[in-house]
Short mmCIF file of N, CA, C and O and ligand atoms in Angstrom, two decimals:
data_model
loop_
_atom_site.label_atom_id
_atom_site.label_comp_id
_atom_site.label_asym_id
_atom_site.label_seq_id
_atom_site.Cartn_x
_atom_site.Cartn_y
_atom_site.Cartn_z
N MET A 1 -19.27 -1.40 7.86
CA MET A 1 -18.50 -0.18 7.57
C MET A 1 -19.41 1.03 7.67
O MET A 1 -20.51 1.04 7.14
N SER A 2 -18.94 2.04 8.37
CA SER A 2 -19.71 3.27 8.58
C SER A 2 -19.99 3.96 7.25
O SER A 2 -19.21 3.88 6.31
N HIS A 3 -21.15 4.62 7.18
CA HIS A 3 -21.45 5.40 5.98
C HIS A 3 -21.57 6.87 6.37
O HIS A 3 -22.57 7.53 6.10
N GLU A 4 -20.55 7.30 7.09
CA GLU A 4 -20.46 8.69 7.53
C GLU A 4 -19.13 9.26 7.04
O GLU A 4 -18.20 8.50 6.75
N PRO A 5 -19.04 10.57 6.95
CA PRO A 5 -17.76 11.17 6.58
C PRO A 5 -16.67 10.74 7.56
O PRO A 5 -16.93 10.55 8.75
N LEU A 6 -15.46 10.61 7.04
CA LEU A 6 -14.34 10.15 7.86
C LEU A 6 -13.12 11.02 7.56
O LEU A 6 -12.75 11.17 6.39
N ALA A 7 -12.53 11.58 8.60
CA ALA A 7 -11.29 12.35 8.42
C ALA A 7 -10.12 11.37 8.40
O ALA A 7 -9.96 10.57 9.33
N LEU A 8 -9.31 11.44 7.36
CA LEU A 8 -8.19 10.51 7.27
C LEU A 8 -7.23 10.69 8.45
O LEU A 8 -6.65 9.72 8.92
N ALA A 9 -7.10 11.92 8.93
CA ALA A 9 -6.21 12.15 10.09
C ALA A 9 -6.72 11.36 11.30
O ALA A 9 -5.92 10.79 12.05
N ASP A 10 -8.04 11.32 11.47
CA ASP A 10 -8.60 10.54 12.59
C ASP A 10 -8.39 9.05 12.37
O ASP A 10 -8.09 8.30 13.31
N ALA A 11 -8.56 8.62 11.14
CA ALA A 11 -8.34 7.20 10.83
C ALA A 11 -6.90 6.82 11.14
O ALA A 11 -6.63 5.79 11.78
N LEU A 12 -5.96 7.66 10.74
CA LEU A 12 -4.55 7.35 10.97
C LEU A 12 -4.20 7.39 12.45
O LEU A 12 -3.34 6.64 12.91
N ALA A 13 -4.89 8.25 13.20
CA ALA A 13 -4.60 8.37 14.63
C ALA A 13 -5.17 7.20 15.43
O ALA A 13 -4.84 7.03 16.60
N SER A 14 -6.00 6.37 14.79
CA SER A 14 -6.70 5.31 15.52
C SER A 14 -5.92 4.01 15.61
O SER A 14 -6.37 3.05 16.23
N PHE A 15 -4.75 3.95 14.97
CA PHE A 15 -3.95 2.72 15.05
C PHE A 15 -2.48 3.06 14.93
O PHE A 15 -2.11 4.15 14.46
N GLU A 16 -1.64 2.13 15.37
CA GLU A 16 -0.20 2.36 15.35
C GLU A 16 0.56 1.37 14.47
O GLU A 16 1.69 1.64 14.06
N ALA A 17 -0.04 0.23 14.17
CA ALA A 17 0.68 -0.84 13.47
C ALA A 17 1.23 -0.36 12.14
O ALA A 17 0.54 0.35 11.39
N LEU A 18 2.45 -0.78 11.84
CA LEU A 18 3.10 -0.43 10.58
C LEU A 18 2.84 -1.51 9.53
O LEU A 18 2.69 -2.68 9.85
N TRP A 19 2.77 -1.08 8.26
CA TRP A 19 2.59 -2.00 7.14
C TRP A 19 1.36 -2.88 7.36
O TRP A 19 1.39 -4.08 7.09
N SER A 20 0.29 -2.29 7.89
CA SER A 20 -0.92 -3.04 8.25
C SER A 20 -2.14 -2.19 7.88
O SER A 20 -2.72 -1.53 8.74
N PRO A 21 -2.54 -2.21 6.61
CA PRO A 21 -3.55 -1.27 6.11
C PRO A 21 -4.92 -1.41 6.77
O PRO A 21 -5.36 -2.51 7.09
N ARG A 22 -5.56 -0.25 6.96
CA ARG A 22 -6.95 -0.19 7.42
C ARG A 22 -7.83 0.25 6.26
O ARG A 22 -7.47 1.17 5.51
N ILE A 23 -8.98 -0.41 6.13
CA ILE A 23 -9.93 -0.08 5.06
C ILE A 23 -10.81 1.07 5.55
O ILE A 23 -11.54 0.91 6.54
N VAL A 24 -10.74 2.21 4.88
CA VAL A 24 -11.50 3.37 5.33
C VAL A 24 -12.84 3.50 4.60
O VAL A 24 -13.79 4.07 5.13
N THR A 25 -12.91 2.99 3.38
CA THR A 25 -14.19 2.95 2.67
C THR A 25 -14.05 2.01 1.47
O THR A 25 -12.95 1.52 1.19
N ARG A 26 -15.18 1.73 0.84
CA ARG A 26 -15.15 0.89 -0.35
C ARG A 26 -15.82 1.64 -1.49
O ARG A 26 -16.76 2.41 -1.27
N VAL A 27 -15.35 1.41 -2.69
CA VAL A 27 -15.91 2.01 -3.90
C VAL A 27 -16.16 0.88 -4.87
O VAL A 27 -15.22 0.26 -5.37
N ASN A 28 -17.43 0.58 -5.13
CA ASN A 28 -17.76 -0.61 -5.92
C ASN A 28 -17.03 -1.80 -5.30
O ASN A 28 -17.21 -2.07 -4.12
N ASP A 29 -16.19 -2.49 -6.06
CA ASP A 29 -15.49 -3.64 -5.47
C ASP A 29 -14.03 -3.33 -5.17
O ASP A 29 -13.17 -4.20 -5.22
N TYR A 30 -13.78 -2.05 -4.86
CA TYR A 30 -12.43 -1.63 -4.48
C TYR A 30 -12.40 -1.17 -3.03
O TYR A 30 -13.37 -0.61 -2.53
N ASP A 31 -11.25 -1.39 -2.38
CA ASP A 31 -11.01 -0.83 -1.05
C ASP A 31 -10.19 0.45 -1.18
O ASP A 31 -9.27 0.52 -2.00
N VAL A 32 -10.51 1.40 -0.32
CA VAL A 32 -9.60 2.52 -0.06
C VAL A 32 -8.98 2.22 1.29
O VAL A 32 -9.69 2.08 2.30
N ARG A 33 -7.68 2.05 1.31
CA ARG A 33 -6.96 1.66 2.54
C ARG A 33 -5.92 2.72 2.89
O ARG A 33 -5.33 3.32 1.99
N VAL A 34 -5.70 2.91 4.18
CA VAL A 34 -4.60 3.75 4.62
C VAL A 34 -3.65 2.91 5.46
O VAL A 34 -4.07 1.95 6.13
N ALA A 35 -2.38 3.28 5.42
CA ALA A 35 -1.38 2.55 6.19
C ALA A 35 -0.30 3.50 6.66
O ALA A 35 -0.01 4.51 6.02
N LYS A 36 0.25 3.16 7.82
CA LYS A 36 1.46 3.80 8.31
C LYS A 36 2.63 2.88 7.95
O LYS A 36 2.52 1.65 8.14
N VAL A 37 3.67 3.45 7.44
CA VAL A 37 4.79 2.63 6.99
C VAL A 37 6.10 3.22 7.46
O VAL A 37 6.22 4.44 7.63
N HIS A 38 7.10 2.36 7.66
CA HIS A 38 8.43 2.80 8.06
C HIS A 38 9.36 1.64 7.79
O HIS A 38 9.06 0.51 8.15
N GLY A 39 10.49 1.91 7.16
CA GLY A 39 11.39 0.83 6.79
C GLY A 39 10.95 0.20 5.48
O GLY A 39 10.32 0.86 4.65
N GLU A 40 11.26 -1.08 5.31
CA GLU A 40 11.02 -1.73 4.03
C GLU A 40 9.90 -2.75 4.09
O GLU A 40 9.76 -3.51 5.05
N HIS A 41 9.10 -2.78 3.02
CA HIS A 41 8.14 -3.85 2.80
C HIS A 41 8.91 -4.99 2.10
O HIS A 41 10.14 -5.04 2.19
N VAL A 42 8.21 -5.91 1.46
CA VAL A 42 8.87 -7.02 0.76
C VAL A 42 8.62 -6.90 -0.74
O VAL A 42 7.62 -6.34 -1.18
N TRP A 43 9.54 -7.46 -1.51
CA TRP A 43 9.31 -7.57 -2.96
C TRP A 43 8.11 -8.48 -3.18
O TRP A 43 8.02 -9.57 -2.60
N HIS A 44 7.18 -8.00 -4.01
CA HIS A 44 6.00 -8.81 -4.32
C HIS A 44 5.36 -8.30 -5.60
O HIS A 44 5.72 -7.23 -6.11
N ALA A 45 4.41 -9.08 -6.12
CA ALA A 45 3.70 -8.68 -7.34
C ALA A 45 2.24 -9.09 -7.23
O ALA A 45 1.92 -10.14 -6.65
N HIS A 46 1.38 -8.24 -7.77
CA HIS A 46 -0.05 -8.55 -7.88
C HIS A 46 -0.31 -8.92 -9.34
O HIS A 46 -0.20 -8.07 -10.23
N ASP A 47 -0.61 -10.18 -9.56
CA ASP A 47 -0.70 -10.66 -10.95
C ASP A 47 -1.90 -10.10 -11.69
O ASP A 47 -1.86 -9.98 -12.91
N ASP A 48 -2.97 -9.78 -10.96
CA ASP A 48 -4.23 -9.45 -11.64
C ASP A 48 -4.71 -8.03 -11.43
O ASP A 48 -5.80 -7.68 -11.87
N THR A 49 -3.93 -7.21 -10.72
CA THR A 49 -4.43 -5.85 -10.51
C THR A 49 -3.31 -4.83 -10.40
O THR A 49 -2.23 -5.12 -9.87
N ASP A 50 -3.58 -3.63 -10.90
CA ASP A 50 -2.73 -2.48 -10.63
C ASP A 50 -2.92 -2.10 -9.15
O ASP A 50 -3.89 -2.51 -8.52
N GLU A 51 -2.00 -1.30 -8.63
CA GLU A 51 -2.10 -0.87 -7.24
C GLU A 51 -1.79 0.64 -7.19
O GLU A 51 -0.73 1.07 -7.61
N PHE A 52 -2.77 1.39 -6.68
CA PHE A 52 -2.67 2.86 -6.64
C PHE A 52 -2.18 3.33 -5.27
O PHE A 52 -2.67 2.86 -4.24
N PHE A 53 -1.24 4.26 -5.27
CA PHE A 53 -0.71 4.85 -4.04
C PHE A 53 -0.87 6.37 -4.05
O PHE A 53 -0.62 7.01 -5.08
N LEU A 54 -1.24 6.92 -2.92
CA LEU A 54 -1.25 8.37 -2.69
C LEU A 54 -0.52 8.60 -1.37
O LEU A 54 -0.85 7.95 -0.36
N VAL A 55 0.47 9.47 -1.36
CA VAL A 55 1.22 9.72 -0.14
C VAL A 55 0.55 10.84 0.65
O VAL A 55 0.39 11.96 0.16
N LEU A 56 0.14 10.51 1.87
CA LEU A 56 -0.56 11.47 2.74
C LEU A 56 0.41 12.25 3.62
O LEU A 56 0.19 13.42 3.91
N GLU A 57 1.44 11.57 4.09
CA GLU A 57 2.44 12.20 4.97
C GLU A 57 3.79 11.57 4.65
O GLU A 57 3.86 10.38 4.33
N GLY A 58 4.85 12.34 4.80
CA GLY A 58 6.19 11.80 4.62
C GLY A 58 6.51 11.52 3.16
O GLY A 58 5.94 12.13 2.25
N GLU A 59 7.42 10.59 2.97
CA GLU A 59 7.89 10.26 1.62
C GLU A 59 7.92 8.74 1.45
O GLU A 59 8.48 8.03 2.28
N LEU A 60 7.34 8.27 0.37
CA LEU A 60 7.33 6.84 0.06
C LEU A 60 8.24 6.60 -1.14
O LEU A 60 8.26 7.39 -2.08
N ARG A 61 8.96 5.50 -1.08
CA ARG A 61 9.75 5.07 -2.24
C ARG A 61 9.18 3.73 -2.68
O ARG A 61 8.77 2.92 -1.85
N ILE A 62 9.15 3.51 -3.97
CA ILE A 62 8.72 2.21 -4.48
C ILE A 62 9.77 1.73 -5.48
O ILE A 62 9.97 2.36 -6.53
N SER A 63 10.43 0.63 -5.13
CA SER A 63 11.37 0.02 -6.06
C SER A 63 10.58 -0.89 -7.00
O SER A 63 9.63 -1.56 -6.57
N LEU A 64 11.00 -0.90 -8.25
CA LEU A 64 10.26 -1.62 -9.30
C LEU A 64 11.25 -2.46 -10.10
O LEU A 64 12.35 -1.99 -10.43
N ARG A 65 10.84 -3.67 -10.41
CA ARG A 65 11.64 -4.50 -11.33
C ARG A 65 10.89 -4.52 -12.66
O ARG A 65 9.86 -5.18 -12.79
N GLU A 66 11.44 -3.79 -13.61
CA GLU A 66 10.81 -3.63 -14.91
C GLU A 66 11.65 -4.33 -15.97
O GLU A 66 12.80 -4.72 -15.71
N PRO A 67 11.10 -4.49 -17.17
CA PRO A 67 11.85 -5.20 -18.22
C PRO A 67 13.25 -4.62 -18.47
O PRO A 67 14.19 -5.36 -18.75
N ASP A 68 13.39 -3.29 -18.32
CA ASP A 68 14.68 -2.65 -18.56
C ASP A 68 15.59 -2.64 -17.34
O ASP A 68 16.70 -2.12 -17.40
N GLY A 69 15.11 -3.16 -16.21
CA GLY A 69 15.93 -3.17 -15.01
C GLY A 69 15.17 -2.66 -13.81
O GLY A 69 13.96 -2.46 -13.86
N GLU A 70 15.94 -2.43 -12.75
CA GLU A 70 15.33 -2.01 -11.50
C GLU A 70 15.47 -0.50 -11.34
O GLU A 70 16.49 0.08 -11.69
N ARG A 71 14.41 0.13 -10.81
CA ARG A 71 14.48 1.56 -10.50
C ARG A 71 13.64 1.81 -9.26
O ARG A 71 12.81 0.97 -8.88
N THR A 72 13.86 2.97 -8.65
CA THR A 72 13.08 3.35 -7.48
C THR A 72 12.45 4.71 -7.74
O THR A 72 13.16 5.66 -8.08
N VAL A 73 11.13 4.79 -7.61
CA VAL A 73 10.46 6.07 -7.72
C VAL A 73 10.31 6.64 -6.31
O VAL A 73 10.10 5.92 -5.35
N VAL A 74 10.46 7.97 -6.22
CA VAL A 74 10.36 8.67 -4.94
C VAL A 74 9.09 9.50 -4.96
O VAL A 74 8.90 10.34 -5.86
N LEU A 75 8.21 9.28 -3.99
CA LEU A 75 6.92 9.95 -3.95
C LEU A 75 6.84 10.83 -2.72
O LEU A 75 6.71 10.35 -1.59
N PRO A 76 6.91 12.14 -2.91
CA PRO A 76 6.73 13.04 -1.77
C PRO A 76 5.26 13.12 -1.40
O PRO A 76 4.39 12.62 -2.13
N ARG A 77 4.99 13.76 -0.28
CA ARG A 77 3.61 13.97 0.16
C ARG A 77 2.79 14.57 -0.99
O ARG A 77 3.23 15.52 -1.65
N GLY A 78 1.62 13.99 -1.22
CA GLY A 78 0.73 14.50 -2.26
C GLY A 78 0.91 13.83 -3.60
O GLY A 78 0.11 14.06 -4.51
N ALA A 79 1.95 12.99 -3.74
CA ALA A 79 2.19 12.33 -5.02
C ALA A 79 1.33 11.08 -5.17
O ALA A 79 1.00 10.41 -4.18
N VAL A 80 0.97 10.79 -6.40
CA VAL A 80 0.26 9.56 -6.71
C VAL A 80 1.11 8.73 -7.66
O VAL A 80 1.92 9.26 -8.42
N PHE A 81 0.93 7.42 -7.57
CA PHE A 81 1.67 6.50 -8.45
C PHE A 81 0.89 5.19 -8.52
O PHE A 81 0.31 4.76 -7.52
N THR A 82 0.88 4.60 -9.70
CA THR A 82 0.23 3.30 -9.87
C THR A 82 1.25 2.27 -10.30
O THR A 82 1.96 2.47 -11.30
N VAL A 83 1.35 1.19 -9.54
CA VAL A 83 2.20 0.06 -9.92
C VAL A 83 1.38 -0.83 -10.85
O VAL A 83 0.29 -1.29 -10.48
N PRO A 84 1.87 -1.08 -12.06
CA PRO A 84 1.10 -1.91 -12.99
C PRO A 84 1.02 -3.36 -12.51
O PRO A 84 1.95 -3.86 -11.87
N ARG A 85 -0.06 -4.00 -12.85
CA ARG A 85 -0.22 -5.41 -12.49
C ARG A 85 0.97 -6.23 -12.99
O ARG A 85 1.51 -5.96 -14.06
N GLY A 86 1.37 -7.19 -12.18
CA GLY A 86 2.44 -8.08 -12.60
C GLY A 86 3.85 -7.55 -12.36
O GLY A 86 4.80 -8.30 -12.50
N THR A 87 3.97 -6.28 -12.01
CA THR A 87 5.29 -5.69 -11.79
C THR A 87 5.74 -5.93 -10.35
O THR A 87 5.05 -5.54 -9.40
N GLU A 88 6.89 -6.57 -10.19
CA GLU A 88 7.43 -6.75 -8.84
C GLU A 88 7.78 -5.38 -8.26
O GLU A 88 8.40 -4.56 -8.94
N HIS A 89 7.40 -5.17 -7.01
CA HIS A 89 7.66 -3.88 -6.38
C HIS A 89 7.92 -4.06 -4.89
O HIS A 89 7.48 -5.04 -4.29
N ARG A 90 8.64 -3.07 -4.32
CA ARG A 90 8.93 -3.08 -2.89
C ARG A 90 8.83 -1.65 -2.36
O ARG A 90 9.74 -0.85 -2.58
N PRO A 91 7.73 -1.35 -1.69
CA PRO A 91 7.63 -0.03 -1.07
C PRO A 91 8.59 0.09 0.11
O PRO A 91 8.89 -0.91 0.80
N SER A 92 9.05 1.31 0.35
CA SER A 92 9.87 1.57 1.53
C SER A 92 9.71 3.02 1.93
O SER A 92 9.31 3.86 1.12
N ALA A 93 10.01 3.28 3.19
CA ALA A 93 9.91 4.65 3.72
C ALA A 93 10.96 4.78 4.81
O ALA A 93 10.67 4.51 5.98
N PRO A 94 12.18 5.18 4.44
CA PRO A 94 13.26 5.24 5.44
C PRO A 94 12.94 6.14 6.62
O PRO A 94 13.42 5.88 7.73
N SER A 95 12.15 7.19 6.39
CA SER A 95 11.83 8.12 7.48
C SER A 95 10.38 8.03 7.92
O SER A 95 9.92 8.87 8.70
N GLY A 96 9.65 7.07 7.39
CA GLY A 96 8.24 6.90 7.75
C GLY A 96 7.32 7.68 6.83
O GLY A 96 7.70 8.70 6.26
N ALA A 97 6.11 7.17 6.68
CA ALA A 97 5.12 7.82 5.82
C ALA A 97 3.74 7.28 6.17
O ALA A 97 3.60 6.26 6.85
N ALA A 98 2.73 8.03 5.71
CA ALA A 98 1.36 7.54 5.74
C ALA A 98 0.86 7.55 4.31
O ALA A 98 1.09 8.52 3.57
N ILE A 99 0.22 6.46 3.91
CA ILE A 99 -0.16 6.31 2.51
C ILE A 99 -1.60 5.86 2.38
O ILE A 99 -2.18 5.28 3.32
N LEU A 100 -2.17 6.14 1.22
CA LEU A 100 -3.51 5.66 0.88
C LEU A 100 -3.37 4.78 -0.35
O LEU A 100 -2.64 5.13 -1.29
N MET A 101 -4.05 3.64 -0.34
CA MET A 101 -4.02 2.71 -1.47
C MET A 101 -5.43 2.42 -1.95
O MET A 101 -6.37 2.43 -1.17
N PHE A 102 -5.53 2.19 -3.23
CA PHE A 102 -6.82 1.90 -3.87
C PHE A 102 -6.62 0.65 -4.69
O PHE A 102 -5.79 0.63 -5.62
N GLU A 103 -7.34 -0.40 -4.34
CA GLU A 103 -7.13 -1.68 -5.01
C GLU A 103 -8.32 -2.58 -4.76
O GLU A 103 -9.10 -2.35 -3.84
N PRO A 104 -8.51 -3.61 -5.60
CA PRO A 104 -9.70 -4.45 -5.45
C PRO A 104 -9.79 -5.09 -4.06
O PRO A 104 -8.79 -5.54 -3.51
N THR A 105 -10.99 -5.14 -3.53
CA THR A 105 -11.24 -5.82 -2.26
C THR A 105 -10.68 -7.24 -2.35
O THR A 105 -10.87 -7.93 -3.34
N GLY A 106 -9.96 -7.64 -1.29
CA GLY A 106 -9.38 -8.97 -1.28
C GLY A 106 -7.94 -9.02 -1.72
O GLY A 106 -7.28 -10.05 -1.61
N THR A 107 -7.42 -7.90 -2.21
CA THR A 107 -6.02 -7.86 -2.64
C THR A 107 -5.10 -8.01 -1.42
O THR A 107 -5.24 -7.28 -0.45
N SER A 108 -4.15 -8.93 -1.50
CA SER A 108 -3.21 -9.14 -0.40
C SER A 108 -2.10 -8.09 -0.42
O SER A 108 -1.60 -7.73 -1.49
N THR A 109 -1.70 -7.67 0.77
CA THR A 109 -0.60 -6.70 0.86
C THR A 109 0.72 -7.27 0.34
O THR A 109 1.62 -6.50 0.00
N VAL A 110 0.84 -8.58 0.31
CA VAL A 110 2.08 -9.17 -0.19
C VAL A 110 1.89 -9.80 -1.57
O VAL A 110 2.78 -10.51 -2.06
N GLY A 111 0.76 -9.53 -2.18
CA GLY A 111 0.56 -9.94 -3.56
C GLY A 111 0.34 -11.43 -3.73
O GLY A 111 0.05 -12.16 -2.79
N ASP A 112 0.48 -11.85 -4.98
CA ASP A 112 0.31 -13.25 -5.33
C ASP A 112 1.65 -13.99 -5.34
O ASP A 112 1.71 -15.21 -5.29
N ARG A 113 2.72 -13.20 -5.45
CA ARG A 113 4.07 -13.76 -5.41
C ARG A 113 4.89 -12.84 -4.52
O ARG A 113 4.80 -11.62 -4.64
N HIS A 114 5.68 -13.41 -3.61
CA HIS A 114 6.46 -12.55 -2.72
C HIS A 114 7.62 -13.32 -2.13
O HIS A 114 7.62 -14.56 -2.10
N GLU A 115 8.60 -12.56 -1.66
CA GLU A 115 9.70 -13.17 -0.92
C GLU A 115 9.23 -13.45 0.51
O GLU A 115 8.10 -13.15 0.87
N ALA A 116 10.07 -14.07 1.30
CA ALA A 116 9.70 -14.40 2.68
C ALA A 116 9.22 -13.14 3.41
O ALA A 116 9.83 -12.08 3.30
N VAL A 117 8.12 -13.28 4.13
CA VAL A 117 7.51 -12.12 4.79
C VAL A 117 8.08 -11.99 6.21
O VAL A 117 7.89 -12.87 7.04
N PRO A 118 8.79 -10.90 6.48
CA PRO A 118 9.34 -10.70 7.83
C PRO A 118 8.25 -10.35 8.83
O PRO A 118 7.13 -9.97 8.45
N ALA A 119 8.58 -10.42 10.10
CA ALA A 119 7.59 -10.22 11.16
C ALA A 119 6.99 -8.83 11.15
O ALA A 119 5.85 -8.63 11.59
N HIS A 120 7.73 -7.84 10.64
CA HIS A 120 7.22 -6.46 10.71
C HIS A 120 6.22 -6.14 9.60
O HIS A 120 5.69 -5.03 9.54
N VAL A 121 5.99 -7.09 8.70
CA VAL A 121 5.05 -6.88 7.60
C VAL A 121 3.80 -7.73 7.83
O VAL A 121 3.90 -8.93 8.06
N ASP A 122 2.64 -7.08 7.77
CA ASP A 122 1.37 -7.78 7.97
C ASP A 122 0.86 -8.27 6.61
O ASP A 122 0.55 -7.46 5.74
N ALA A 123 0.80 -9.59 6.44
CA ALA A 123 0.23 -10.15 5.21
C ALA A 123 -1.28 -10.22 5.41
O ALA A 123 -1.80 -11.07 6.13
N THR A 124 -2.00 -9.31 4.76
CA THR A 124 -3.42 -9.15 5.05
C THR A 124 -4.14 -8.63 3.82
O THR A 124 -3.51 -8.06 2.92
N THR A 125 -5.45 -8.79 3.80
CA THR A 125 -6.26 -8.14 2.77
C THR A 125 -6.86 -6.84 3.32
O THR A 125 -7.81 -6.31 2.75
N GLY A 126 -6.29 -6.35 4.41
CA GLY A 126 -6.75 -5.10 5.01
C GLY A 126 -7.65 -5.37 6.20
O GLY A 126 -8.37 -6.37 6.23
N HIS A 127 -7.54 -4.50 7.18
CA HIS A 127 -8.36 -4.61 8.39
C HIS A 127 -9.43 -3.54 8.37
O HIS A 127 -9.18 -2.41 7.91
N VAL A 128 -10.61 -3.90 8.85
CA VAL A 128 -11.66 -2.89 8.99
C VAL A 128 -11.19 -1.88 10.04
O VAL A 128 -10.68 -2.27 11.09
N LEU A 129 -11.37 -0.62 9.76
CA LEU A 129 -10.95 0.42 10.67
C LEU A 129 -11.60 0.21 12.05
O LEU A 129 -12.78 -0.07 12.13
N GLY A 130 -10.79 0.32 13.09
CA GLY A 130 -11.33 0.17 14.43
C GLY A 130 -11.32 -1.26 14.93
O GLY A 130 -11.68 -1.53 16.08
N SER A 131 -10.90 -2.19 14.11
CA SER A 131 -10.85 -3.60 14.56
C SER A 131 -9.41 -4.01 14.83
O SER A 131 -8.48 -3.31 14.49
NI1 NI B 1 1.77 -4.22 -3.71
#
């Protein structure tokens, strides 16, 4: 991994795949990942870690299954949100978005529990930028 400054716009311009995060840097044992998203991800949960989102472009929605029921949070560009560990969630972006995520290295995009993964969703622990 490069140890030079990186413009997120350049990182985002370097790939086209949707729902397929690229690791832009690491902080201790955490990855900073960016992804382009459009349409729906899958319901899933990370049993052992929270998951941080920052919306870089567009609008992201995250549906959550909480003890009191299901709700969807809407995150415009510039918004941050953390999904608590163990909470089932389904990100979606009807009009497309670019997002940044912060989570422990090795965290799967589809979590530890998930519904069937459709072809448009990449089940990965993140790709090194440029690979
Ligand atoms: Ni997740």
